Short mmCIF file of C-alpha atoms in Angstrom, two decimals:
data_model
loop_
_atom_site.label_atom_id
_atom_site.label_comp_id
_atom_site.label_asym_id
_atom_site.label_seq_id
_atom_site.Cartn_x
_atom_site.Cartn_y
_atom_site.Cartn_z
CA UNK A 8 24.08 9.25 -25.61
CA UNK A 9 23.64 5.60 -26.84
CA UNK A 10 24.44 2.73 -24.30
CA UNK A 11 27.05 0.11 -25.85
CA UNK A 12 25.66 -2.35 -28.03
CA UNK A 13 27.00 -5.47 -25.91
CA UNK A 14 27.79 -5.51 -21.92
CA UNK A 15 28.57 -7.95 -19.22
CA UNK A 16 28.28 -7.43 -15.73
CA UNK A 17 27.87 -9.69 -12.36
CA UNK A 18 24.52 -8.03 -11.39
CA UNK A 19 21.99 -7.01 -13.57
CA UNK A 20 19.08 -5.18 -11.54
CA UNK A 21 16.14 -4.51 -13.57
CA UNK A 22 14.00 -1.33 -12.04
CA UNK A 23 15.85 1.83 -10.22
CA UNK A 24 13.25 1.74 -7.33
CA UNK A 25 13.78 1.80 -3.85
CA UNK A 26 13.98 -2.25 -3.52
CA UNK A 27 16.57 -1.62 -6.57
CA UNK A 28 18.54 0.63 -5.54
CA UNK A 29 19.02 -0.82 -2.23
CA UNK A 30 20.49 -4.31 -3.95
CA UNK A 31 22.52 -2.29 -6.01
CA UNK A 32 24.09 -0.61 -3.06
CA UNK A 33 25.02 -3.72 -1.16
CA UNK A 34 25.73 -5.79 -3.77
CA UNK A 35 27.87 -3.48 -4.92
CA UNK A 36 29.87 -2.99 -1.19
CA UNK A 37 30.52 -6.72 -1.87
CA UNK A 38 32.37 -6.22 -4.74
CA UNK A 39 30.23 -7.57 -7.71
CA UNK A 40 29.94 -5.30 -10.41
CA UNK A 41 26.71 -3.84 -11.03
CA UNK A 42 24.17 -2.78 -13.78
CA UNK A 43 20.70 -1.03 -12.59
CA UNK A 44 18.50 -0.30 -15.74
CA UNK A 45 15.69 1.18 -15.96
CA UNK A 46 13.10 2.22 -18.83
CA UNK A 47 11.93 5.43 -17.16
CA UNK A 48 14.54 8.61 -17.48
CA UNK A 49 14.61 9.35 -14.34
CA UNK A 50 15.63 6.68 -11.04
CA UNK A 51 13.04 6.59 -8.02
CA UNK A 52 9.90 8.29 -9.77
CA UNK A 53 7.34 6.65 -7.85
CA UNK A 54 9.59 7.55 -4.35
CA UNK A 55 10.04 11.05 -5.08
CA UNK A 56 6.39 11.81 -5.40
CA UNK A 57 4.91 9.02 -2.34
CA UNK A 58 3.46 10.50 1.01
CA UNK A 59 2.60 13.98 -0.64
CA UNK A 60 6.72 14.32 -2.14
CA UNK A 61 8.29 13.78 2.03
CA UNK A 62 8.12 9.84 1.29
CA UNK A 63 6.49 7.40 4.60
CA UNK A 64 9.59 5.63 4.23
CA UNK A 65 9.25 3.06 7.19
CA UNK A 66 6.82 2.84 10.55
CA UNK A 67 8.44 3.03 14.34
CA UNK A 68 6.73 -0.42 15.02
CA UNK A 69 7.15 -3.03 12.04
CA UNK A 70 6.21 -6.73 12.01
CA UNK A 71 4.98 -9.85 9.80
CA UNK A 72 1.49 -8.70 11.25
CA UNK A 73 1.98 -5.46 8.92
CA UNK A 74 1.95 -7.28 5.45
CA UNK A 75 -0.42 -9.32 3.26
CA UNK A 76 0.71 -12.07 1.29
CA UNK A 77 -0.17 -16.05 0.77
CA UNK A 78 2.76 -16.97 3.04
CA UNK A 79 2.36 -14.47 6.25
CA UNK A 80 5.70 -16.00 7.60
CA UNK A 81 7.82 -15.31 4.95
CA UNK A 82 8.56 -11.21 5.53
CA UNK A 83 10.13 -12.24 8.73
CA UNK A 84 13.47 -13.48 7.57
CA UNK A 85 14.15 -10.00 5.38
CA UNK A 86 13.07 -7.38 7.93
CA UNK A 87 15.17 -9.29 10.73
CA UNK A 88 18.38 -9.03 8.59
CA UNK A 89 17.53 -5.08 7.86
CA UNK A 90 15.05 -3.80 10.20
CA UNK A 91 13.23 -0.47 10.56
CA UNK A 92 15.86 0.50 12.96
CA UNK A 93 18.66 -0.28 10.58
CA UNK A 94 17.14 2.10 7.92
CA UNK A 95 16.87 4.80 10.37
CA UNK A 96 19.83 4.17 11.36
CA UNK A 97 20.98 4.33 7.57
CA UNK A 98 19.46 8.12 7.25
CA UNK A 99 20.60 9.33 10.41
CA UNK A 100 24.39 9.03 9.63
CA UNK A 101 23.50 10.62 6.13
CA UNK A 102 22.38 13.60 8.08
CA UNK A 103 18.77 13.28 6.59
CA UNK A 104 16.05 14.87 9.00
CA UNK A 105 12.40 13.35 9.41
CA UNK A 106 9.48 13.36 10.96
CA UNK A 107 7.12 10.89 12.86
CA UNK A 108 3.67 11.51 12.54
CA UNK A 109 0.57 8.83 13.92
CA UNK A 110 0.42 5.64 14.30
CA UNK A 111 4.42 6.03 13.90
CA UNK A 112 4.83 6.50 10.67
CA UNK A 113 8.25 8.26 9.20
CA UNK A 114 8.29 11.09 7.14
CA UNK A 115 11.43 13.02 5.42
CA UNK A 116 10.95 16.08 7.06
CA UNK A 117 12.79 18.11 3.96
CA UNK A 118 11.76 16.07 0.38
CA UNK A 119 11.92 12.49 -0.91
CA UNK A 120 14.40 13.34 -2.58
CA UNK A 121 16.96 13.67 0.32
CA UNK A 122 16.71 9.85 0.29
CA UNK A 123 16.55 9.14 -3.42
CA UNK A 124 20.03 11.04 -3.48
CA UNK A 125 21.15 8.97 -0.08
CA UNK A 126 20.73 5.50 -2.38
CA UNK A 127 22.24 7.04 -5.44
CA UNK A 128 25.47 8.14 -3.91
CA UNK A 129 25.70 4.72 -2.38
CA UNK A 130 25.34 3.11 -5.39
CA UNK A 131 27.94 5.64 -6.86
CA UNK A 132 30.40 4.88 -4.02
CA UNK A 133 30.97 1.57 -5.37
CA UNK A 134 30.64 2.41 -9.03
CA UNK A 135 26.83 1.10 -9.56
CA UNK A 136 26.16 2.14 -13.38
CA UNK A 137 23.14 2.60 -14.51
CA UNK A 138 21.26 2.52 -17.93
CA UNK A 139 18.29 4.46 -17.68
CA UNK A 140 15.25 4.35 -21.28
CA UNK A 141 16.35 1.04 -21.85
CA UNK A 142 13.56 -1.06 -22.47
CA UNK A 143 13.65 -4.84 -22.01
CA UNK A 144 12.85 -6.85 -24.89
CA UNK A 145 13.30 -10.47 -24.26
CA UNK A 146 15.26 -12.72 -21.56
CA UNK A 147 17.31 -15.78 -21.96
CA UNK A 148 18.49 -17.69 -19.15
CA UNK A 149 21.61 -20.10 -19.93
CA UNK A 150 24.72 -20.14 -17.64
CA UNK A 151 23.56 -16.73 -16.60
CA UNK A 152 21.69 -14.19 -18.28
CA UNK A 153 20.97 -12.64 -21.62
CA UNK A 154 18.98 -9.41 -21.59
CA UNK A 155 17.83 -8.09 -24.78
CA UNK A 156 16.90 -4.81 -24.84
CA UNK A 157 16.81 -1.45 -27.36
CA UNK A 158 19.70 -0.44 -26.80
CA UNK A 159 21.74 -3.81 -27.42
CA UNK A 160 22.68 -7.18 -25.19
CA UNK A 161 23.77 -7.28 -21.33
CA UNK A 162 24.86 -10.33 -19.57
CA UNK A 163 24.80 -10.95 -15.96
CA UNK A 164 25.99 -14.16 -13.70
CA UNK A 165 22.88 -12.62 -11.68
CA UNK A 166 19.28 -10.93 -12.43
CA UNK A 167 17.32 -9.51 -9.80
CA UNK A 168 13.70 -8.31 -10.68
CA UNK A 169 12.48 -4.93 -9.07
CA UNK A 170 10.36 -3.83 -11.44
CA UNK A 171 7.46 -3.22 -8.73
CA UNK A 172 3.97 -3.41 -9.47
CA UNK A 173 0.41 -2.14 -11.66
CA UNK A 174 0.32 0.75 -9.43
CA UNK A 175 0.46 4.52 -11.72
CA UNK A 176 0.88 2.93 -14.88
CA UNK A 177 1.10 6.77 -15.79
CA UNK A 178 4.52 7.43 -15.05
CA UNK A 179 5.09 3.92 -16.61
CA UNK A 180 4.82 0.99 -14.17
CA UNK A 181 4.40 -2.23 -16.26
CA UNK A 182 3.32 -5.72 -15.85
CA UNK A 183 7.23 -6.47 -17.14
CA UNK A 184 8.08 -8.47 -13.62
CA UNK A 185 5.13 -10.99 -14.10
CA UNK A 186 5.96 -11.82 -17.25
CA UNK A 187 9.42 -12.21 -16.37
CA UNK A 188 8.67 -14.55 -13.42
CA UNK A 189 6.06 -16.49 -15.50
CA UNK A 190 8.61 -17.04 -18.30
CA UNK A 191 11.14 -18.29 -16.34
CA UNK A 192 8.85 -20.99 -14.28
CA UNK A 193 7.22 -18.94 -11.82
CA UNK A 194 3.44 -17.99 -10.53
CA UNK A 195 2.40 -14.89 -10.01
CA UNK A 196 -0.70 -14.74 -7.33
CA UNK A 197 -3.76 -12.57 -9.65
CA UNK A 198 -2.64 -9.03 -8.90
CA UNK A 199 -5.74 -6.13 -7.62
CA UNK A 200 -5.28 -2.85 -6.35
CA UNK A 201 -4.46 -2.22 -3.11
CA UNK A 202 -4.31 0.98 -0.06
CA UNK A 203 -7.02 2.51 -3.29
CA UNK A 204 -9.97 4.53 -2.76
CA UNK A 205 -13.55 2.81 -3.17
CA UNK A 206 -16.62 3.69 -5.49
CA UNK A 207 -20.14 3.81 -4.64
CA UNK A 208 -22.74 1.57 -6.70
CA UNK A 209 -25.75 4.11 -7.59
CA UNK A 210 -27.88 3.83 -4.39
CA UNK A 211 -24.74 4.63 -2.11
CA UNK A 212 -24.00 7.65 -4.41
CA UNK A 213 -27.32 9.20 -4.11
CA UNK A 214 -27.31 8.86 -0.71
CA UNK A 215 -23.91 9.73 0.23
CA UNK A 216 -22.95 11.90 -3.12
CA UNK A 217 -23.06 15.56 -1.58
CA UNK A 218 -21.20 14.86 1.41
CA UNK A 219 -17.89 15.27 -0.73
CA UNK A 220 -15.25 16.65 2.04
CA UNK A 221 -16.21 15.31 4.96
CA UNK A 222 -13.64 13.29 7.17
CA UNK A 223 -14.84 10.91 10.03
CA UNK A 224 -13.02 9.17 12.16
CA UNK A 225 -14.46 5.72 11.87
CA UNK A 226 -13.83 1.71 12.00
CA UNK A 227 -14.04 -0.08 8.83
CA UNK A 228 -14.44 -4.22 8.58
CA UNK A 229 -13.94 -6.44 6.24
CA UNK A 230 -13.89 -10.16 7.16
CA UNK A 231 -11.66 -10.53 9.73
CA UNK A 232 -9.72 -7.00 9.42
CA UNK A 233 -10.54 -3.78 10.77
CA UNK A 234 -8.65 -0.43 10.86
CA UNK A 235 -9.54 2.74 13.02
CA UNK A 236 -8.85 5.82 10.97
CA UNK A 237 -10.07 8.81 9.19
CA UNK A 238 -12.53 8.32 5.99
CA UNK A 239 -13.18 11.11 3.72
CA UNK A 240 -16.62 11.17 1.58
CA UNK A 241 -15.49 12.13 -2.19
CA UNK A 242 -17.59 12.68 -5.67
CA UNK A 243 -17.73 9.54 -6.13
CA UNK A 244 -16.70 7.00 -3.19
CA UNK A 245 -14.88 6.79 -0.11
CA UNK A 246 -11.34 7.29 0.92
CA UNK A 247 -8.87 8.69 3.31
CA UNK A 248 -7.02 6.42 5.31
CA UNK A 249 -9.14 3.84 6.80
CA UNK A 250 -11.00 2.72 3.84
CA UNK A 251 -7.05 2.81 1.76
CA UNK A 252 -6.43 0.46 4.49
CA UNK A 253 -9.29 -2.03 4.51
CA UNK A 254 -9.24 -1.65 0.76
CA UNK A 255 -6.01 -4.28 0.40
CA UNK A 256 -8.34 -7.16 2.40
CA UNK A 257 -11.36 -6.17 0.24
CA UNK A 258 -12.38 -8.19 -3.00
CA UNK A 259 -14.61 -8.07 -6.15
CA UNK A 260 -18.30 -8.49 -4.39
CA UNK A 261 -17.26 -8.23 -0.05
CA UNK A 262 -19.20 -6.26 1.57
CA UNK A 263 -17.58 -3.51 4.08
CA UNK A 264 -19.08 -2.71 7.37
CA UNK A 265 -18.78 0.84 8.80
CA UNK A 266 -18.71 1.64 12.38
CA UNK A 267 -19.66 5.81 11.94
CA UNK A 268 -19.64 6.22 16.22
CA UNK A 269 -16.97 3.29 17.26
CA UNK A 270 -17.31 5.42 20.55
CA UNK A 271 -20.54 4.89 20.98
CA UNK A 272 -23.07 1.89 21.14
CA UNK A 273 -25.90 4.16 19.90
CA UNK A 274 -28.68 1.34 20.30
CA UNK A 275 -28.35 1.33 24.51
CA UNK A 276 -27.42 5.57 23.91
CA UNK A 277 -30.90 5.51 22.01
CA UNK A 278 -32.41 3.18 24.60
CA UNK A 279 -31.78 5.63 27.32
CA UNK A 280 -33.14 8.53 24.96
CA UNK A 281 -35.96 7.11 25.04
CA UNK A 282 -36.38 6.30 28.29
CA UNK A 283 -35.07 9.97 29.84
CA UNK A 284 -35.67 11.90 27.00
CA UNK A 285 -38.60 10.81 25.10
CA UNK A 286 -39.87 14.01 23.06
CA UNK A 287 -37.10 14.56 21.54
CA UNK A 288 -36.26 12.61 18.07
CA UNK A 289 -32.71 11.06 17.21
CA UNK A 290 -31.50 13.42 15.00
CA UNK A 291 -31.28 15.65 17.83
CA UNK A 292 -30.10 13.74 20.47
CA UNK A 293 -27.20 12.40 17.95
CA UNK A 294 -26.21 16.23 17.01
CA UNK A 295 -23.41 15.79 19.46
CA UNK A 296 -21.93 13.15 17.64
CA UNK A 297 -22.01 14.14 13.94
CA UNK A 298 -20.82 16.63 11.47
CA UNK A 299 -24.45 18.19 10.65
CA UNK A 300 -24.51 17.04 6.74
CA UNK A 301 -23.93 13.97 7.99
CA UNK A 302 -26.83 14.38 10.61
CA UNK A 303 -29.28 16.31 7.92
CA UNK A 304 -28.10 13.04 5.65
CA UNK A 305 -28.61 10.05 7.93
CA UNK A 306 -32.03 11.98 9.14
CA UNK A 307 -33.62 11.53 5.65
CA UNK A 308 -32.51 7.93 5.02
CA UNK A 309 -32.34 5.92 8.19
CA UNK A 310 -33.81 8.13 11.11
CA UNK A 311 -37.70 7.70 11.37
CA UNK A 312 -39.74 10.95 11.77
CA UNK A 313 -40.66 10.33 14.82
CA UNK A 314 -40.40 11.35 18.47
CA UNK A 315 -37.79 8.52 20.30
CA UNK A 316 -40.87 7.63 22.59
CA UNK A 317 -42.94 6.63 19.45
CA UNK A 318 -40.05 4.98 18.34
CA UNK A 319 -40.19 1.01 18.38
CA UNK A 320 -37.33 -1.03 18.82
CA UNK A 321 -37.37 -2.34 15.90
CA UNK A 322 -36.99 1.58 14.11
CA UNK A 323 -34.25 2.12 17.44
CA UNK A 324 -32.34 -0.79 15.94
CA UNK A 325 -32.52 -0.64 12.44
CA UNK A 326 -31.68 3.60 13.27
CA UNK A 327 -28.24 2.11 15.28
CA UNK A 328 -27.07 -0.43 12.84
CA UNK A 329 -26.87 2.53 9.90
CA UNK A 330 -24.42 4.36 12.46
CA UNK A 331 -22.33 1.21 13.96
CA UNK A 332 -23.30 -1.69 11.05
CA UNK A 333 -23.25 0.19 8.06
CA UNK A 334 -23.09 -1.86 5.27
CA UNK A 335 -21.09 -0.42 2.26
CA UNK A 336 -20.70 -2.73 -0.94
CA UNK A 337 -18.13 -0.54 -3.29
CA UNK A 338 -19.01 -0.97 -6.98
CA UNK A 339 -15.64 -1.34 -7.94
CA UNK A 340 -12.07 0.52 -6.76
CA UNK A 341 -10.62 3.82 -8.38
CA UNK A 342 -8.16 1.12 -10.31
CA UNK A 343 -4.24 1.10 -10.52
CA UNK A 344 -4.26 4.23 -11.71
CA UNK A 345 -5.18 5.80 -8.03
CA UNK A 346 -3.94 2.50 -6.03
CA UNK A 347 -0.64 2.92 -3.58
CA UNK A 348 0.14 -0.82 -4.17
CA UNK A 349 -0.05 -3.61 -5.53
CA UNK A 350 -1.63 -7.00 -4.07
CA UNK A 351 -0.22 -10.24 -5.31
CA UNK A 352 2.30 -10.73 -7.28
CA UNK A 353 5.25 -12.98 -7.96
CA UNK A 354 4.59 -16.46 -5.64
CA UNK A 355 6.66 -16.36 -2.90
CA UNK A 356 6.28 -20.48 -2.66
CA UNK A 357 9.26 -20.83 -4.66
CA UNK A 358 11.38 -17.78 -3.42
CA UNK A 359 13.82 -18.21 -0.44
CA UNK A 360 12.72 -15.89 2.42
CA UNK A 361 16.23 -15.31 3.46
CA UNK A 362 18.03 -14.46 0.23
CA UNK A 363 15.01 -13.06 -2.19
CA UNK A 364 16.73 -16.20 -4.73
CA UNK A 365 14.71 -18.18 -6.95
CA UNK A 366 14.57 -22.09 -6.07
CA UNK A 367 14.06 -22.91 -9.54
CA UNK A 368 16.55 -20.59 -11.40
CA UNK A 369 19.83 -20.38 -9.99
CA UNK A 370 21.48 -16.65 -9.80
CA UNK A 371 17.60 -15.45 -10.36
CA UNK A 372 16.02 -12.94 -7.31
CA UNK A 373 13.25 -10.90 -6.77
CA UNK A 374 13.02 -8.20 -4.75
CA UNK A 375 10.54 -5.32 -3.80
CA UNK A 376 6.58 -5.22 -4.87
CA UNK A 377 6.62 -7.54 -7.88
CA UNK A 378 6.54 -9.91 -4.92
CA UNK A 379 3.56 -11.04 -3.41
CA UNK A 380 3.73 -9.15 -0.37
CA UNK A 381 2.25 -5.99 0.61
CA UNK A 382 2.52 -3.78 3.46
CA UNK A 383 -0.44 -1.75 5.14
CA UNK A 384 -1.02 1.84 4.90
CA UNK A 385 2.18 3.41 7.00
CA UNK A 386 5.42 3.28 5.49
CA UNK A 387 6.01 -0.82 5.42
CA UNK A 388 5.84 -0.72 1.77
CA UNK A 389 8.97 1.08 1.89
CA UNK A 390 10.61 -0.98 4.51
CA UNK A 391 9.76 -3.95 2.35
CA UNK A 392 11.64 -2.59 -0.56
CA UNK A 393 14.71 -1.77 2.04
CA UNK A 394 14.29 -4.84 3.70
CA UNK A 395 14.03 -7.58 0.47
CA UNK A 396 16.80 -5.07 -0.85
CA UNK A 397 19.10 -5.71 1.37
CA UNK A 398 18.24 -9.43 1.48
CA UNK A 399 18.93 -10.27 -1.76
CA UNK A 400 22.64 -7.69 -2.20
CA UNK A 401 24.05 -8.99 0.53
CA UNK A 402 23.29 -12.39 -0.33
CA UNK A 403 24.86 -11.83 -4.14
#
């Protein structure tokens, strides 16, 4: 059914996301009237299908510390108005059940979609409408809004952008939020890929390549940053979580270093190999340690053939660093199209921490991932979108 050619509203939210539909929902219960529109057919795509289709919708333990963005201080206002705990406390008196699995990280314990319908009947509640396959075509900005779109004009006192980020351009995320900010006077920090898996350059491929499957639980660096999880060797690169979580500090040309044995300082282990238990070479005396593909692996390429007691120190050392140094320079990421996030985004320098509002356009907020904030591996994308949601309805 077509939309009318010509409407006015209060509030007009552009993207039915989470961060979206969380505005709509308060800024509703305040009485404006509200417009969510969206170009996909369907609201909350990208939320019904996240964390495997049961949604990491926040983490137990959430904090500035959590996020990545050019201003670290300015999450703190937005999850201190609506915390983690307020969220839970959202879905526990909508009856929704969930899960917490490591690192305390929230699951839905049923589907995604138990919280997809939780925001939609709140936005129904207070008579939210929404427009869904309309496509934006231009924006004017003079004493309010003019959006131009297929499907005919809307005006708005208000326009909040939650359009969200690059991430799965494939069920149709756009770079429309950038090019709204930059129109209307503000930067947007150069966006990359972020929580994405890495690929090898041709050496590390032909000496990792056939360990596709294989998960170790290791530490991953990259500057300053480290995470202890689970990486998973693949075709083609690594993943699994550690290296999705390292991958939103890394850039174009870093190098990554790869603690295999963070258990273990396998020079000194080595050291007293060689010492006790001379005869025997390291790819035996490190079978306790490693899956054996990785063993038969690291025995070709870094282990000398050699008994430990023939070993020099030199061989011990440069044997050690390949299991707690390992250098790993990705040849690129697996792109957008397999990213969770998006890093950068729309400059928070001229966005008020406390109300999402634009200090250069009046009546002009952004909310959610177009921002340039992003959350680690763990649910605190989510709570961003709830959090910056929140900030920004109650504040219209």
């Amino acid at each position: 059914m077509e939309q009318p050619t010509a409407i006015n509203t209060d509030v007009l939210i552009l993207g039915g996301g989470p961060a979206g539909l969380m505005c709509a929902s308060q800024a509703a219960e305040k009485g404006r009237s509200v417009i969510v529109l969206d170009r996909s057919s369907k609201l909350g795509t990208k939320l019904l299908i996240s964390g495997g289709g049961k949604c990491n919708f926040t983490n137990r333990h959430c904090s500035a510390d959590n996020y990545i963005s050019s201003n670290p201080h300015f999450v703190k206002s937005a999850l201190a108005q609506f915390s983690n705990a307020d969220f839970i406390d959202m879905i526990e008196q909508h009856n929704i059940g969930y899960e917490e699995r490591e690192f305390g990280r929230l699951f839905c314990r049923h589907s995604a979609r138990d919280l997809l319908d939780m925001l939609i009947k709140q936005c129904n509640r207070h008579n939210v409408e929404f427009l869904l396959q309309v496509e934006v075509k231009s924006i004017e900005n003079f004493h309010g809004f003019v959006v131009h779109t297929n499907k005919g004009d809307i005006t708005a006192r208000a326009l909040v952008v939650a359009t969200g980020g690059l991430t799965w351009p494939q069920i149709g995320a756009t770079d429309l939020g950038y090019r709204i900010a930059r129109q209307l006077g503000h930067r947007v920090v150069a966006c990359r890929p972020g929580l994405v898996p890495l690929r090898y350059d041709e050496d590390d491929l032909q000496a990792w390549g056939n360990l596709t499957g294989i998960t170790v639980e290791a530490v991953v660096r990259c500057k300053k940053q480290s995470f202890r999880e689970n990486i998973l060797f693949t075709h083609n690169g690594l993943s699994g979580p550690a290296i999705l979580q390292i991958s939103s500090y890394y850039k174009e040309g870093d190098q990554i270093e790869i603690n295999w044995l963070p258990d273990l300082d396998v020079y000194q282990f080595l050291l007293g190999q060689k010492q006790y238990n001379g005869s025997a070479m390291i790819k035996r005396v490190l079978a306790p340690y490693l899956p054996n593909r990785i063993l038969q692996q690291w025995s070709q390429s870094y282990f000398p053939t050699k008994t430990l007691a023939e070993c020099s120190l030199e061989q011990i050392q440069q044997a050690s660093d390949s299991l707690n140094r390992q250098p790993f320079r990705p040849r690129t990421t697996e792109g957008f199209n397999k990213a969770e996030v998006t890093v950068g985004g729309v400059s928070t320098e001229d966005i008020s921490s406390k109300t999402m509002q634009s200090r250069i356009i009046a009546d002009l907020y952004f909310v959610g991932e177009v921002l340039d904030v992003t959350g680690q591996l763990g649910g605190y994308n989510l709570q961003w979108a709830w959090s910056s949601g929140a900030a920004a309805g109650r504040a219209l």
